[in-house]
mmCIF file of C-alpha atoms in Angstrom:
data_model
loop_
_atom_site.group_PDB
_atom_site.id
_atom_site.type_symbol
_atom_site.label_atom_id
_atom_site.label_comp_id
_atom_site.label_asym_id
_atom_site.label_seq_id
_atom_site.Cartn_x
_atom_site.Cartn_y
_atom_site.Cartn_z
ATOM 1 C CA MET Q 1376 57.639 -56.495 78.886
ATOM 2 C CA GLU Q 1377 53.210 -56.261 79.181
ATOM 3 C CA LYS Q 1378 52.136 -59.458 77.073
ATOM 4 C CA LYS Q 1379 50.474 -58.501 74.105
ATOM 5 C CA ASN Q 1380 47.736 -59.244 71.956
ATOM 6 C CA ILE Q 1381 49.160 -59.135 67.920
ATOM 7 C CA LEU Q 1382 47.181 -59.225 64.983
ATOM 8 C CA ILE Q 1383 47.553 -60.847 61.334
ATOM 9 C CA VAL Q 1384 46.112 -59.388 58.469
ATOM 10 C CA GLU Q 1385 47.106 -61.826 55.475
ATOM 11 C CA ASP Q 1386 45.095 -63.295 53.024
ATOM 12 C CA HIS Q 1387 47.035 -66.741 52.263
ATOM 13 C CA ALA Q 1388 46.439 -69.048 55.187
ATOM 14 C CA LEU Q 1389 49.972 -71.061 54.520
ATOM 15 C CA THR Q 1390 51.326 -67.490 55.071
ATOM 16 C CA ARG Q 1391 49.298 -66.910 58.406
ATOM 17 C CA PHE Q 1392 49.762 -69.776 59.459
ATOM 18 C CA ALA Q 1393 53.735 -69.412 59.452
ATOM 19 C CA LEU Q 1394 53.275 -66.767 61.002
ATOM 20 C CA SER Q 1395 51.303 -67.167 64.100
ATOM 21 C CA ALA Q 1396 53.765 -70.278 64.547
ATOM 22 C CA SER Q 1397 56.745 -67.932 65.218
ATOM 23 C CA LEU Q 1398 54.885 -66.048 67.240
ATOM 24 C CA ARG Q 1399 53.556 -68.126 69.126
ATOM 25 C CA ASP Q 1400 55.617 -69.211 72.363
ATOM 26 C CA GLU Q 1401 57.338 -65.766 72.942
ATOM 27 C CA ASP Q 1402 56.382 -64.837 76.142
ATOM 28 C CA PHE Q 1403 55.906 -61.164 75.408
ATOM 29 C CA ILE Q 1404 52.878 -61.919 72.985
ATOM 30 C CA ASP Q 1405 49.860 -63.420 75.215
ATOM 31 C CA ARG Q 1406 46.771 -63.441 72.743
ATOM 32 C CA ILE Q 1407 47.486 -64.059 68.040
ATOM 33 C CA TYR Q 1408 44.419 -62.711 66.164
ATOM 34 C CA GLU Q 1409 44.349 -63.961 62.290
ATOM 35 C CA ALA Q 1410 42.267 -62.012 59.808
ATOM 36 C CA LYS Q 1411 41.889 -63.197 55.784
ATOM 37 C CA ASP Q 1412 40.784 -59.614 54.542
ATOM 38 C CA ALA Q 1413 40.315 -56.075 56.315
ATOM 39 C CA TYR Q 1414 36.966 -56.542 57.187
ATOM 40 C CA GLU Q 1415 37.873 -59.664 59.607
ATOM 41 C CA GLY Q 1416 40.269 -57.579 60.697
ATOM 42 C CA TYR Q 1417 37.982 -54.975 61.468
ATOM 43 C CA GLU Q 1418 35.502 -56.598 63.614
ATOM 44 C CA ILE Q 1419 38.087 -57.943 65.434
ATOM 45 C CA LEU Q 1420 39.640 -55.271 66.212
ATOM 46 C CA SER Q 1421 35.535 -54.253 67.577
ATOM 47 C CA LYS Q 1422 35.713 -56.102 70.310
ATOM 48 C CA GLU Q 1423 39.230 -57.272 71.325
ATOM 49 C CA LYS Q 1424 42.373 -55.200 72.503
ATOM 50 C CA ILE Q 1425 44.786 -55.276 70.403
ATOM 51 C CA ASP Q 1426 48.434 -54.084 70.779
ATOM 52 C CA VAL Q 1427 50.471 -55.149 67.178
ATOM 53 C CA ILE Q 1428 48.756 -55.150 63.571
ATOM 54 C CA LEU Q 1429 51.063 -57.900 61.075
ATOM 55 C CA MET Q 1430 49.767 -56.235 57.971
ATOM 56 C CA ASP Q 1431 49.096 -57.337 54.242
ATOM 57 C CA LEU Q 1432 49.269 -55.161 51.143
ATOM 58 C CA GLY Q 1433 47.420 -57.002 49.296
ATOM 59 C CA LEU Q 1434 43.874 -57.929 50.804
ATOM 60 C CA PRO Q 1435 41.100 -58.917 48.592
ATOM 61 C CA GLY Q 1436 38.132 -56.286 48.737
ATOM 62 C CA VAL Q 1437 39.900 -53.198 50.474
ATOM 63 C CA ASP Q 1438 44.409 -53.715 50.311
ATOM 64 C CA GLY Q 1439 46.450 -52.888 53.112
ATOM 65 C CA ILE Q 1440 47.209 -49.140 52.760
ATOM 66 C CA THR Q 1441 42.853 -48.426 52.811
ATOM 67 C CA ALA Q 1442 42.492 -50.502 55.438
ATOM 68 C CA THR Q 1443 46.088 -49.030 57.531
ATOM 69 C CA ASN Q 1444 44.178 -45.752 56.951
ATOM 70 C CA GLU Q 1445 41.077 -46.753 58.529
ATOM 71 C CA ILE Q 1446 42.480 -47.866 61.285
ATOM 72 C CA ARG Q 1447 44.729 -44.909 62.528
ATOM 73 C CA LYS Q 1448 41.512 -43.198 61.967
ATOM 74 C CA ARG Q 1449 39.987 -45.654 64.579
ATOM 75 C CA TYR Q 1450 43.354 -46.398 66.594
ATOM 76 C CA GLN Q 1451 45.634 -44.037 67.337
ATOM 77 C CA ASP Q 1452 48.263 -46.424 68.994
ATOM 78 C CA ILE Q 1453 48.308 -49.450 67.745
ATOM 79 C CA LYS Q 1454 51.183 -50.197 66.088
ATOM 80 C CA ILE Q 1455 51.118 -51.187 62.861
ATOM 81 C CA ILE Q 1456 54.215 -53.419 60.841
ATOM 82 C CA VAL Q 1457 53.775 -53.660 57.214
ATOM 83 C CA ILE Q 1458 55.052 -57.381 56.031
ATOM 84 C CA THR Q 1459 54.325 -57.717 51.983
ATOM 85 C CA SER Q 1460 56.778 -59.381 49.058
ATOM 86 C CA HIS Q 1461 55.186 -55.709 47.592
ATOM 87 C CA ASN Q 1462 58.054 -53.054 47.342
ATOM 88 C CA GLU Q 1463 57.307 -49.853 44.714
ATOM 89 C CA GLU Q 1464 57.975 -46.307 45.075
ATOM 90 C CA LYS Q 1465 54.690 -45.421 45.210
ATOM 91 C CA GLU Q 1466 52.860 -48.047 47.831
ATOM 92 C CA VAL Q 1467 55.870 -47.358 50.215
ATOM 93 C CA GLN Q 1468 55.052 -43.535 49.756
ATOM 94 C CA LYS Q 1469 51.414 -44.561 50.549
ATOM 95 C CA CYS Q 1470 52.524 -46.815 53.727
ATOM 96 C CA LEU Q 1471 54.722 -43.858 54.956
ATOM 97 C CA GLN Q 1472 51.994 -41.554 54.834
ATOM 98 C CA ALA Q 1473 49.300 -44.114 56.600
ATOM 99 C CA GLY Q 1474 51.523 -43.805 59.596
ATOM 100 C CA ILE Q 1475 52.768 -46.972 59.661
ATOM 101 C CA ASN Q 1476 55.843 -47.879 62.351
ATOM 102 C CA ALA Q 1477 57.939 -50.626 59.976
ATOM 103 C CA TYR Q 1478 57.408 -51.452 56.400
ATOM 104 C CA CYS Q 1479 59.590 -55.445 56.058
ATOM 105 C CA SER Q 1480 59.202 -57.825 53.543
ATOM 106 C CA LYS Q 1481 57.676 -61.550 53.661
ATOM 107 C CA ASP Q 1482 61.291 -63.927 53.899
ATOM 108 C CA ILE Q 1483 62.308 -61.857 57.248
ATOM 109 C CA LYS Q 1484 63.799 -64.540 59.079
ATOM 110 C CA PRO Q 1485 61.794 -65.404 62.539
ATOM 111 C CA ASP Q 1486 64.160 -64.510 65.189
ATOM 112 C CA LYS Q 1487 64.189 -60.482 63.291
ATOM 113 C CA LEU Q 1488 60.234 -60.668 62.912
ATOM 114 C CA ILE Q 1489 60.374 -61.042 66.914
ATOM 115 C CA SER Q 1490 63.354 -58.398 67.582
ATOM 116 C CA LEU Q 1491 61.325 -55.838 64.911
ATOM 117 C CA ILE Q 1492 58.284 -56.184 66.990
ATOM 118 C CA LYS Q 1493 60.017 -55.526 70.272
ATOM 119 C CA ASP Q 1494 61.527 -52.885 68.498
ATOM 120 C CA VAL Q 1495 58.741 -50.921 67.378
ATOM 121 C CA ILE Q 1496 56.878 -51.736 70.678
ATOM 122 C CA ASN Q 1497 58.921 -49.710 72.564
ATOM 123 C CA GLY Q 1498 58.470 -47.404 69.559
ATOM 124 C CA ALA Q 1499 60.793 -48.147 67.593
ATOM 125 C CA ILE Q 1500 60.216 -47.484 63.603
ATOM 126 C CA TRP Q 1501 61.814 -49.411 61.003
ATOM 127 C CA PHE Q 1502 62.344 -50.137 56.960
ATOM 128 C CA ASP Q 1503 63.118 -52.888 54.839
ATOM 129 C CA SER Q 1504 66.792 -52.593 52.998
ATOM 130 C CA ASN Q 1505 64.983 -52.408 50.083
ATOM 131 C CA ILE Q 1506 62.691 -49.423 51.171
ATOM 132 C CA ALA Q 1507 66.018 -47.645 52.433
ATOM 133 C CA LYS Q 1508 66.375 -45.191 49.195
ATOM 134 C CA TYR Q 1509 62.728 -44.628 48.327
ATOM 135 C CA VAL Q 1510 62.658 -43.116 51.759
ATOM 136 C CA LEU Q 1511 66.015 -41.510 51.261
ATOM 137 C CA ASN Q 1512 64.447 -40.587 47.723
ATOM 138 C CA MET Q 1513 61.711 -38.911 49.411
ATOM 139 C CA ALA Q 1514 63.759 -36.817 51.259
ATOM 140 C CA LYS Q 1515 66.287 -35.382 48.527
ATOM 141 C CA GLU Q 1516 62.439 -34.641 46.809
ATOM 142 C CA GLU Q 1517 61.345 -32.105 49.249
ATOM 143 C CA LYS Q 1518 65.237 -30.825 49.405
ATOM 144 C CA SER Q 1519 64.963 -27.154 48.210
ATOM 145 C CA ALA Q 1520 63.846 -25.410 51.370
ATOM 146 C CA ASP Q 1521 65.793 -27.868 53.667
ATOM 147 C CA ASN Q 1522 67.921 -24.603 54.771
ATOM 148 C CA ARG Q 1523 65.321 -22.955 56.520
ATOM 149 C CA LYS Q 1524 63.851 -26.256 58.056
ATOM 150 C CA GLU Q 1525 65.601 -25.909 61.632
ATOM 151 C CA SER Q 1526 64.364 -22.301 62.023
ATOM 152 C CA ILE Q 1527 60.529 -22.926 60.845
ATOM 153 C CA TYR Q 1528 60.360 -25.431 63.198
ATOM 154 C CA ASN Q 1529 62.037 -23.790 65.908
ATOM 155 C CA LEU Q 1530 63.657 -27.111 67.168
ATOM 156 C CA THR Q 1531 66.991 -26.486 70.056
ATOM 157 C CA SER Q 1532 70.242 -28.390 68.914
ATOM 158 C CA LYS Q 1533 69.648 -31.199 71.458
ATOM 159 C CA GLU Q 1534 65.555 -31.605 69.440
ATOM 160 C CA LEU Q 1535 67.398 -32.125 66.437
ATOM 161 C CA MET Q 1536 69.569 -35.106 68.263
ATOM 162 C CA VAL Q 1537 67.264 -36.292 70.311
ATOM 163 C CA LEU Q 1538 65.120 -36.509 65.875
ATOM 164 C CA ASN Q 1539 67.617 -37.333 64.398
ATOM 165 C CA LEU Q 1540 68.367 -41.004 66.901
ATOM 166 C CA LEU Q 1541 64.180 -40.995 66.506
ATOM 167 C CA ALA Q 1542 64.345 -40.583 62.554
ATOM 168 C CA GLU Q 1543 66.620 -43.736 62.797
ATOM 169 C CA GLY Q 1544 64.669 -45.771 64.585
ATOM 170 C CA ASN Q 1545 65.556 -45.246 68.241
ATOM 171 C CA SER Q 1546 63.957 -46.139 71.068
ATOM 172 C CA ASN Q 1547 63.623 -43.682 74.056
ATOM 173 C CA LEU Q 1548 65.549 -45.682 76.198
ATOM 174 C CA GLU Q 1549 68.094 -46.145 72.941
ATOM 175 C CA ILE Q 1550 67.980 -41.906 73.110
ATOM 176 C CA ALA Q 1551 68.313 -41.547 76.391
ATOM 177 C CA LYS Q 1552 71.325 -43.537 76.544
ATOM 178 C CA LYS Q 1553 73.251 -42.165 73.542
ATOM 179 C CA LEU Q 1554 72.675 -38.453 74.819
ATOM 180 C CA ASN Q 1555 73.248 -39.153 78.378
ATOM 181 C CA ILE Q 1556 70.181 -37.840 79.667
ATOM 182 C CA SER Q 1557 67.692 -39.703 81.317
ATOM 183 C CA VAL Q 1558 64.008 -41.582 79.768
ATOM 184 C CA ASN Q 1559 61.825 -39.105 81.047
ATOM 185 C CA THR Q 1560 64.234 -35.430 79.631
ATOM 186 C CA THR Q 1561 64.270 -38.125 76.440
ATOM 187 C CA LYS Q 1562 60.367 -38.077 76.416
ATOM 188 C CA VAL Q 1563 60.297 -34.137 77.415
ATOM 189 C CA HIS Q 1564 62.504 -33.365 73.950
ATOM 190 C CA VAL Q 1565 59.965 -36.187 72.456
ATOM 191 C CA CYS Q 1566 57.044 -34.016 73.292
ATOM 192 C CA SER Q 1567 58.191 -31.060 72.200
ATOM 193 C CA ILE Q 1568 59.388 -32.122 68.770
ATOM 194 C CA LEU Q 1569 55.941 -33.480 67.873
ATOM 195 C CA GLN Q 1570 54.355 -30.187 69.069
ATOM 196 C CA LYS Q 1571 56.594 -28.295 66.963
ATOM 197 C CA LEU Q 1572 56.325 -30.254 63.760
ATOM 198 C CA SER Q 1573 52.602 -30.373 64.014
ATOM 199 C CA VAL Q 1574 52.820 -33.846 64.274
ATOM 200 C CA ASP Q 1575 50.730 -36.408 66.932
ATOM 201 C CA ASP Q 1576 53.054 -39.836 66.469
ATOM 202 C CA ARG Q 1577 56.869 -40.653 66.832
ATOM 203 C CA THR Q 1578 56.169 -42.272 63.443
ATOM 204 C CA GLN Q 1579 55.241 -38.983 61.835
ATOM 205 C CA ALA Q 1580 58.422 -36.963 63.009
ATOM 206 C CA ALA Q 1581 60.724 -39.507 62.382
ATOM 207 C CA VAL Q 1582 58.494 -39.342 58.266
ATOM 208 C CA LYS Q 1583 58.683 -35.608 58.087
ATOM 209 C CA ALA Q 1584 62.283 -35.759 59.088
ATOM 210 C CA LEU Q 1585 63.323 -37.893 56.257
ATOM 211 C CA LYS Q 1586 61.235 -36.003 53.614
ATOM 212 C CA GLU Q 1587 61.682 -32.563 54.750
ATOM 213 C CA ASN Q 1588 66.118 -33.711 56.094
ATOM 214 C CA ILE Q 1589 65.064 -31.932 59.080
ATOM 215 C CA THR Q 1590 68.085 -33.335 60.317
ATOM 216 C CA GLY Q 1591 70.708 -32.948 57.791
#
């Protein structure tokens, strides 16, 4: 894996130190940057190439959700992992709408966090089990039009299978293995899905699939 630069946006110095220390010796990480608030994060982003952001929600001044929305407007390719002690349904929903790639609790174990970051870099999405019920609730709330989704979006049976696996957080390689197709074929299906769903990336496709219960 190509080495990646990580930005930690967290107002508590001890938490920043713990996160940085847990990632420092990983061979897939090049540099680790730290910001105590959104403004410092914006400044680092304007000067350095950042691949992954670990974003706290309870930041002073500009909160993490607002910061994520602002970052998404300018940096579409950056992976954003919310790591927080907050798990209220409204905040989860706003994070999903902002286009995050993962949502996890601050009590996550270091080895799990490292594995999570690798998965997200490879294209997966991930939600902490504590908020999974909120994601499911979002899907149920919009279930009235479920029976018409496939025809509306004109997805093929294979694309529905790919979308289902994508929504479960599988990378292109994992989808290819599970469907016994090549990675290139998987990429073609994913590109077609993004176009048909009118979304910009995998995360938005997965969120839309979950919210509208497209995969059944």
